[in-house]
Amino acid sequence: MFCFKAVSERSTLVFSAIVSGVFALLGIVWGIVSGSLAILFDGAYSFVSLVLSLLSVTALRWAESPADKTYNFGRILAEPLAIAIKGSVITLVCVVSLVSAIKTIHNGGREVEASLAIVFSLFSLLCCLITWQFLKRSNAQHSSALILAEEKQWLMDSLLSATVLIGFLLSWGLSYTEYSSFAVYVDPVLVLLASLYFIAVPLRMMVQGFNEILLMTPSPSLRHSVHQAMHGLGIKPFQCKMAKVGSYLLLEVRIEIDKVEQMQGMQESVEKVLSHLPLEIKAQLFFQPKVEKLGPNSWHKAIH
């Protein structure tokens, strides 16, 4: 089942990369023809998405690789590393676009071929929404951290396309009014607002990726689910340590036992009670002899 999940994840990420490549080419060419900074930003974002989608495919392949002599614990940290890099690069794109927009506004705005820009923005919005919905459905089936990151990218692209479309319609409308002189500022203002708004998403992706690389404890809801499941086996929260790394849950459990027979089947039991979680479980169980705590009476008896 995991092999099927991995193949499906890879196919979804490859599809996202192909669509990103098409949009990158169209956006850059159309942005140059129409003279729109916003469409160029959209094309540049799609190009970055293409590179990052290919990075996701590579990260997934690394994460699936078994442990070897060089990587004794496998390469599962490749997933959060890819997410952290994605967040960092998209944040950089937003910052560069923000600076470019401010310079354009300071230099008196930018003339845009509104009709060409509106056609592209409408086409871009429809395609982005379709791709985003596809990734959303795929992630609902596979619960992949990498697909979720792709889904967030396409949601951002959909919102960007919608914002650009509304802006160009506004610019086209302004050109027929007494405020036509302000139409040249619509394009850079769109990029300015989009950059400020969208920068929060890649920043969160970046923080999430670095937190997982540092093996930070997972969200309270996930911890509660694990503790609730382990309670049925008589295992208390203080006996568990855990971290979410991409599509994996790393779990360390320390169990006190009276006799060796108690160890039998415990690994399978832990994996079974956690099978409902949308993560691949990597559990390590450490057994140690149960030590009776000596109370005051015990000390008294031991002395005498």
CSV table of N, CA, C and O in Angstrom, one decimal, residues 42 47 65 67 76 97 99 153 175 207 226 237 258 272 286 301:
chain,number,residue,atom,x,y,z
A,42,ASP,N,3.7,36.6,-12.0
A,42,ASP,CA,3.0,35.3,-12.1
A,42,ASP,C,3.8,34.3,-12.8
A,42,ASP,O,3.9,33.1,-12.4
A,47,PHE,N,7.6,29.7,-12.6
A,47,PHE,CA,9.0,29.1,-12.9
A,47,PHE,C,9.6,28.6,-11.6
A,47,PHE,O,10.2,27.5,-11.6
A,65,SER,N,14.1,6.2,0.1
A,65,SER,CA,15.3,5.4,0.1
A,65,SER,C,15.5,4.7,1.4
A,65,SER,O,15.4,5.3,2.4
A,67,ALA,N,17.6,2.9,4.6
A,67,ALA,CA,18.9,3.2,5.3
A,67,ALA,C,20.0,2.4,4.6
A,67,ALA,O,19.9,1.3,4.1
A,76,ILE,N,14.7,10.6,5.6
A,76,ILE,CA,13.3,11.1,5.8
A,76,ILE,C,13.3,12.6,6.0
A,76,ILE,O,12.3,13.3,5.8
A,97,SER,N,9.9,41.0,-5.7
A,97,SER,CA,8.7,41.6,-6.4
A,97,SER,C,8.2,42.8,-5.7
A,97,SER,O,7.8,43.8,-6.3
A,99,VAL,N,10.0,44.9,-3.9
A,99,VAL,CA,11.0,46.0,-4.2
A,99,VAL,C,10.8,46.6,-5.6
A,99,VAL,O,10.8,47.8,-5.8
A,153,GLN,N,1.0,26.2,-2.7
A,153,GLN,CA,1.6,27.0,-3.8
A,153,GLN,C,0.5,27.3,-4.9
A,153,GLN,O,0.4,28.5,-5.3
A,175,SER,N,-9.5,53.6,-17.4
A,175,SER,CA,-9.1,54.2,-18.6
A,175,SER,C,-10.2,54.9,-19.3
A,175,SER,O,-9.9,55.8,-20.2
A,207,VAL,N,9.1,28.0,8.3
A,207,VAL,CA,9.2,27.7,9.8
A,207,VAL,C,8.8,26.3,10.0
A,207,VAL,O,9.5,25.6,10.8
A,226,VAL,N,-2.2,10.5,19.6
A,226,VAL,CA,-1.2,9.5,19.9
A,226,VAL,C,-1.4,9.0,21.4
A,226,VAL,O,-1.4,7.8,21.7
A,237,PRO,N,1.5,9.3,28.7
A,237,PRO,CA,2.2,10.3,27.9
A,237,PRO,C,3.6,10.5,28.2
A,237,PRO,O,4.5,10.7,27.3
A,258,ASP,N,7.8,-6.7,33.7
A,258,ASP,CA,8.2,-7.6,34.8
A,258,ASP,C,8.9,-8.8,34.2
A,258,ASP,O,9.7,-9.4,34.9
A,272,LYS,N,-0.6,-0.9,15.4
A,272,LYS,CA,-2.0,-1.2,15.1
A,272,LYS,C,-2.9,0.0,15.6
A,272,LYS,O,-3.7,0.5,14.9
A,286,PHE,N,11.6,0.8,23.7
A,286,PHE,CA,12.7,0.5,24.6
A,286,PHE,C,12.1,-0.2,25.9
A,286,PHE,O,11.3,0.5,26.6
A,301,LYS,N,12.0,-1.9,56.8
A,301,LYS,CA,12.3,-3.3,56.8
A,301,LYS,C,13.7,-3.6,56.3
A,301,LYS,O,14.3,-4.5,56.8
